[in-house]
mmCIF file of C-alpha atoms and ligand atoms in Angstrom:
data_model
loop_
_atom_site.group_PDB
_atom_site.id
_atom_site.type_symbol
_atom_site.label_atom_id
_atom_site.label_comp_id
_atom_site.label_asym_id
_atom_site.label_seq_id
_atom_site.Cartn_x
_atom_site.Cartn_y
_atom_site.Cartn_z
ATOM 1 C CA MET A 1 86.432 89.349 98.408
ATOM 2 C CA LEU A 2 86.973 89.889 101.860
ATOM 3 C CA ASP A 3 85.023 92.497 102.824
ATOM 4 C CA GLU A 4 87.145 93.726 105.544
ATOM 5 C CA GLU A 5 89.872 94.600 103.700
ATOM 6 C CA LEU A 6 87.465 96.002 101.343
ATOM 7 C CA ILE A 7 86.484 98.389 104.124
ATOM 8 C CA LYS A 8 90.133 98.994 105.071
ATOM 9 C CA VAL A 9 91.253 99.989 101.307
ATOM 10 C CA ALA A 10 87.982 102.300 100.594
ATOM 11 C CA ASN A 11 88.963 103.844 103.961
ATOM 12 C CA LEU A 12 92.540 104.597 102.980
ATOM 13 C CA PHE A 13 90.769 106.257 99.877
ATOM 14 C CA GLY A 14 88.419 108.607 101.528
ATOM 15 C CA GLY A 15 87.679 107.823 104.988
ATOM 16 C CA GLU A 16 83.989 106.617 105.615
ATOM 17 C CA GLU A 17 82.391 108.068 102.777
ATOM 18 C CA ALA A 18 84.380 105.970 100.704
ATOM 19 C CA VAL A 19 83.551 103.204 102.808
ATOM 20 C CA THR A 20 79.689 103.799 102.675
ATOM 21 C CA VAL A 21 80.375 103.772 98.506
ATOM 22 C CA VAL A 22 82.107 100.713 98.227
ATOM 23 C CA LYS A 23 79.748 99.247 99.693
ATOM 24 C CA SER A 24 76.676 100.904 98.018
ATOM 25 C CA LEU A 25 78.813 100.091 95.193
ATOM 26 C CA LYS A 26 79.259 96.022 96.311
ATOM 27 C CA LYS A 27 75.254 95.489 96.931
ATOM 28 C CA LEU A 28 74.282 97.475 93.689
ATOM 29 C CA GLY A 29 77.327 95.607 91.415
ATOM 30 C CA GLU A 30 76.953 98.454 89.081
ATOM 31 C CA GLY A 31 75.444 101.733 89.075
ATOM 32 C CA THR A 32 75.818 104.986 87.890
ATOM 33 C CA ASP A 33 77.361 108.191 90.225
ATOM 34 C CA GLU A 34 73.684 109.096 90.661
ATOM 35 C CA THR A 35 72.195 105.784 91.391
ATOM 36 C CA ILE A 36 75.422 105.128 94.036
ATOM 37 C CA SER A 37 74.455 108.802 95.299
ATOM 38 C CA ASN A 38 70.911 108.093 95.889
ATOM 39 C CA ASP A 39 71.666 104.563 97.450
ATOM 40 C CA CYS A 40 74.085 105.603 100.207
ATOM 41 C CA GLN A 41 72.752 109.115 100.565
ATOM 42 C CA VAL A 42 76.504 110.546 99.940
ATOM 43 C CA ARG A 43 76.588 113.933 97.760
ATOM 44 C CA LEU A 44 77.084 113.129 94.317
ATOM 45 C CA ASN A 45 80.432 115.324 93.858
ATOM 46 C CA THR A 46 82.025 113.196 96.545
ATOM 47 C CA VAL A 47 80.168 110.322 95.171
ATOM 48 C CA ARG A 48 82.363 111.381 91.742
ATOM 49 C CA LYS A 49 85.706 111.656 93.273
ATOM 50 C CA ILE A 50 85.611 108.591 95.404
ATOM 51 C CA LEU A 51 85.120 106.747 91.938
ATOM 52 C CA TYR A 52 87.596 108.496 90.267
ATOM 53 C CA LYS A 53 90.337 108.066 93.108
ATOM 54 C CA LEU A 54 89.204 103.858 93.282
ATOM 55 C CA TYR A 55 89.508 104.060 89.482
ATOM 56 C CA ASP A 56 92.819 105.856 89.321
ATOM 57 C CA HIS A 57 94.183 102.769 91.566
ATOM 58 C CA GLY A 58 92.493 100.317 89.015
ATOM 59 C CA LEU A 59 89.780 99.116 91.854
ATOM 60 C CA VAL A 60 86.397 99.856 89.701
ATOM 61 C CA SER A 61 85.743 99.659 86.398
ATOM 62 C CA CYS A 62 83.822 101.721 84.424
ATOM 63 C CA THR A 63 81.625 100.998 81.179
ATOM 64 C CA ARG A 64 80.392 104.430 78.840
ATOM 65 C CA ILE A 65 77.471 104.433 77.062
ATOM 66 C CA ARG A 66 75.543 106.725 75.191
ATOM 67 C CA ASP A 67 72.264 107.570 76.470
ATOM 68 C CA GLU A 68 70.135 107.725 73.157
ATOM 69 C CA LYS A 69 67.608 110.217 74.116
ATOM 70 C CA THR A 70 69.944 112.965 75.454
ATOM 71 C CA GLY A 71 73.539 111.660 73.175
ATOM 72 C CA TRP A 72 75.139 112.349 76.764
ATOM 73 C CA PHE A 73 77.196 109.012 78.162
ATOM 74 C CA ILE A 74 76.541 107.341 81.008
ATOM 75 C CA PHE A 75 79.458 105.621 83.243
ATOM 76 C CA TYR A 76 78.291 102.823 84.968
ATOM 77 C CA TRP A 77 80.703 101.347 87.643
ATOM 78 C CA ARG A 78 81.679 98.353 89.135
ATOM 79 C CA LEU A 79 83.975 96.911 91.784
ATOM 80 C CA GLN A 80 86.847 95.317 90.357
ATOM 81 C CA PRO A 81 87.580 92.611 92.856
ATOM 82 C CA ASP A 82 90.898 90.860 91.695
ATOM 83 C CA GLN A 83 92.393 93.993 91.358
ATOM 84 C CA LEU A 84 91.484 94.805 95.193
ATOM 85 C CA ASP A 85 93.086 91.583 95.848
ATOM 86 C CA ALA A 86 96.263 92.423 93.994
ATOM 87 C CA PHE A 87 96.441 96.039 95.279
ATOM 88 C CA ILE A 88 96.004 94.659 99.104
ATOM 89 C CA ARG A 89 98.693 91.721 98.522
ATOM 90 C CA SER A 90 101.529 94.712 96.678
ATOM 91 C CA ARG A 91 100.719 96.977 99.880
ATOM 92 C CA LYS A 92 101.163 93.672 102.431
ATOM 93 C CA LYS A 93 104.685 93.089 100.727
ATOM 94 C CA ARG A 94 105.702 96.481 100.793
ATOM 95 C CA ALA A 95 104.957 96.161 104.613
ATOM 96 C CA LEU A 96 106.619 93.004 104.986
ATOM 97 C CA ASP A 97 109.801 94.263 103.668
ATOM 98 C CA LYS A 98 109.493 97.313 105.328
ATOM 99 C CA LEU A 99 109.399 94.876 108.679
ATOM 100 C CA LYS A 100 112.451 92.627 107.346
ATOM 101 C CA GLN A 101 114.502 95.606 107.313
ATOM 102 C CA ARG A 102 113.442 96.984 110.589
ATOM 103 C CA LEU A 103 114.206 93.275 112.195
ATOM 104 C CA ASP A 104 117.433 93.496 110.743
ATOM 105 C CA TYR A 105 118.360 96.501 112.229
ATOM 106 C CA GLU A 106 116.900 95.927 115.401
ATOM 107 C CA ARG A 107 118.944 92.301 115.696
ATOM 108 C CA ASN A 108 122.010 93.846 114.366
ATOM 109 C CA HIS A 109 122.492 96.603 117.030
ATOM 110 C CA THR A 110 122.295 97.664 120.772
ATOM 111 C CA PHE A 111 120.283 100.115 121.833
ATOM 112 C CA PHE A 112 120.996 102.718 125.140
ATOM 113 C CA VAL A 113 117.876 105.292 126.104
ATOM 114 C CA CYS A 114 117.715 107.774 128.601
ATOM 115 C CA LYS A 115 115.031 106.879 131.592
ATOM 116 C CA THR A 116 114.320 110.575 131.327
ATOM 117 C CA ASP A 117 113.563 110.885 128.008
ATOM 118 C CA SER A 118 111.208 108.238 126.516
ATOM 119 C CA GLU A 119 112.079 109.496 123.352
ATOM 120 C CA VAL A 120 115.767 108.745 123.374
ATOM 121 C CA ARG A 121 116.858 105.745 121.698
ATOM 122 C CA VAL A 122 120.636 105.303 120.225
ATOM 123 C CA THR A 123 122.506 102.626 118.839
ATOM 124 C CA PHE A 124 125.929 101.698 120.553
ATOM 125 C CA GLU A 125 128.070 103.972 117.956
ATOM 126 C CA ASP A 126 125.659 107.191 118.796
ATOM 127 C CA ALA A 127 125.976 106.401 122.160
ATOM 128 C CA VAL A 128 129.877 106.400 121.490
ATOM 129 C CA GLU A 129 129.259 109.822 120.127
ATOM 130 C CA THR A 130 128.127 111.079 122.919
ATOM 131 C CA SER A 131 129.813 109.405 125.632
ATOM 132 C CA PHE A 132 126.843 107.686 126.708
ATOM 133 C CA LYS A 133 125.434 111.136 127.513
ATOM 134 C CA CYS A 134 121.549 111.850 126.813
ATOM 135 C CA VAL A 135 121.511 114.790 123.920
ATOM 136 C CA LYS A 136 118.298 116.070 125.869
ATOM 137 C CA CYS A 137 119.296 115.909 129.357
ATOM 138 C CA GLY A 138 122.772 114.858 129.762
ATOM 139 C CA LYS A 139 122.115 112.087 131.645
ATOM 140 C CA HIS A 140 123.726 108.690 131.301
ATOM 141 C CA LEU A 141 122.509 106.857 128.919
ATOM 142 C CA GLU A 142 121.568 103.058 130.230
ATOM 143 C CA SER A 143 121.180 99.853 128.003
ATOM 144 C CA SER A 144 118.040 98.652 126.555
ATOM 145 C CA ASP A 145 117.239 95.347 125.594
ATOM 146 C CA ASN A 146 114.924 95.254 122.612
ATOM 147 C CA LEU A 147 113.783 91.350 123.018
ATOM 148 C CA ASP A 148 110.005 92.829 123.309
ATOM 149 C CA MET A 149 110.478 94.750 120.329
ATOM 150 C CA ILE A 150 111.818 91.918 117.944
ATOM 151 C CA ALA A 151 108.892 89.722 119.740
ATOM 152 C CA VAL A 152 106.346 92.045 118.486
ATOM 153 C CA LEU A 153 108.183 92.891 115.115
ATOM 154 C CA GLU A 154 108.539 88.993 114.435
ATOM 155 C CA SER A 155 105.001 87.886 115.591
ATOM 156 C CA ARG A 156 104.026 91.034 113.001
ATOM 157 C CA MET A 157 105.943 89.407 110.094
ATOM 158 C CA GLU A 158 104.385 85.799 110.900
ATOM 159 C CA LYS A 159 100.860 87.208 110.705
ATOM 160 C CA LEU A 160 101.823 88.976 107.488
ATOM 161 C CA GLU A 161 103.708 86.138 105.858
ATOM 162 C CA ALA A 162 100.392 83.744 106.578
ATOM 163 C CA GLU A 163 98.031 86.263 105.178
ATOM 164 C CA LEU A 164 100.207 86.400 101.689
ATOM 165 C CA SER A 165 100.796 82.303 101.735
ATOM 166 C CA ARG A 166 96.909 82.149 101.697
HETATM 167 ZN ZN1 ZN B 201 117.548 112.434 128.828
#
């Protein structure tokens, strides 16, 4: 399991505190919410919230054991490396699909921009609608080359495809 990816996923679920909890759980191998909280110095309530969130997504598993003295259940948590890998892969596949759609869109359209308003970028069809005038300032729109954008999207896709083929 790649630590870097584990940290990214933890960060996604609960920011730096989640990263701290996940690192602690990885080090401990298995632990109760209290041992995790003591180990990483994150408040018990926060540790629990993070564990439940990770549990909802199948990223941690939980074993319930009854304490013979108190009769209460004790929950032992551990990371689920296989699930984490599946989770990361499915996120990457979704990102790749989105990139493909975006790339098709960029390749199949010609774009026009306003030199004054950087946020104005429209397709040829939309530019025709406004007679090639900017909807914000009324200036004439100019055609814009999207080869750089296409190159960026292609290289991002290549990177993701390489990661997914591993
Ligand atoms: Zn404008």
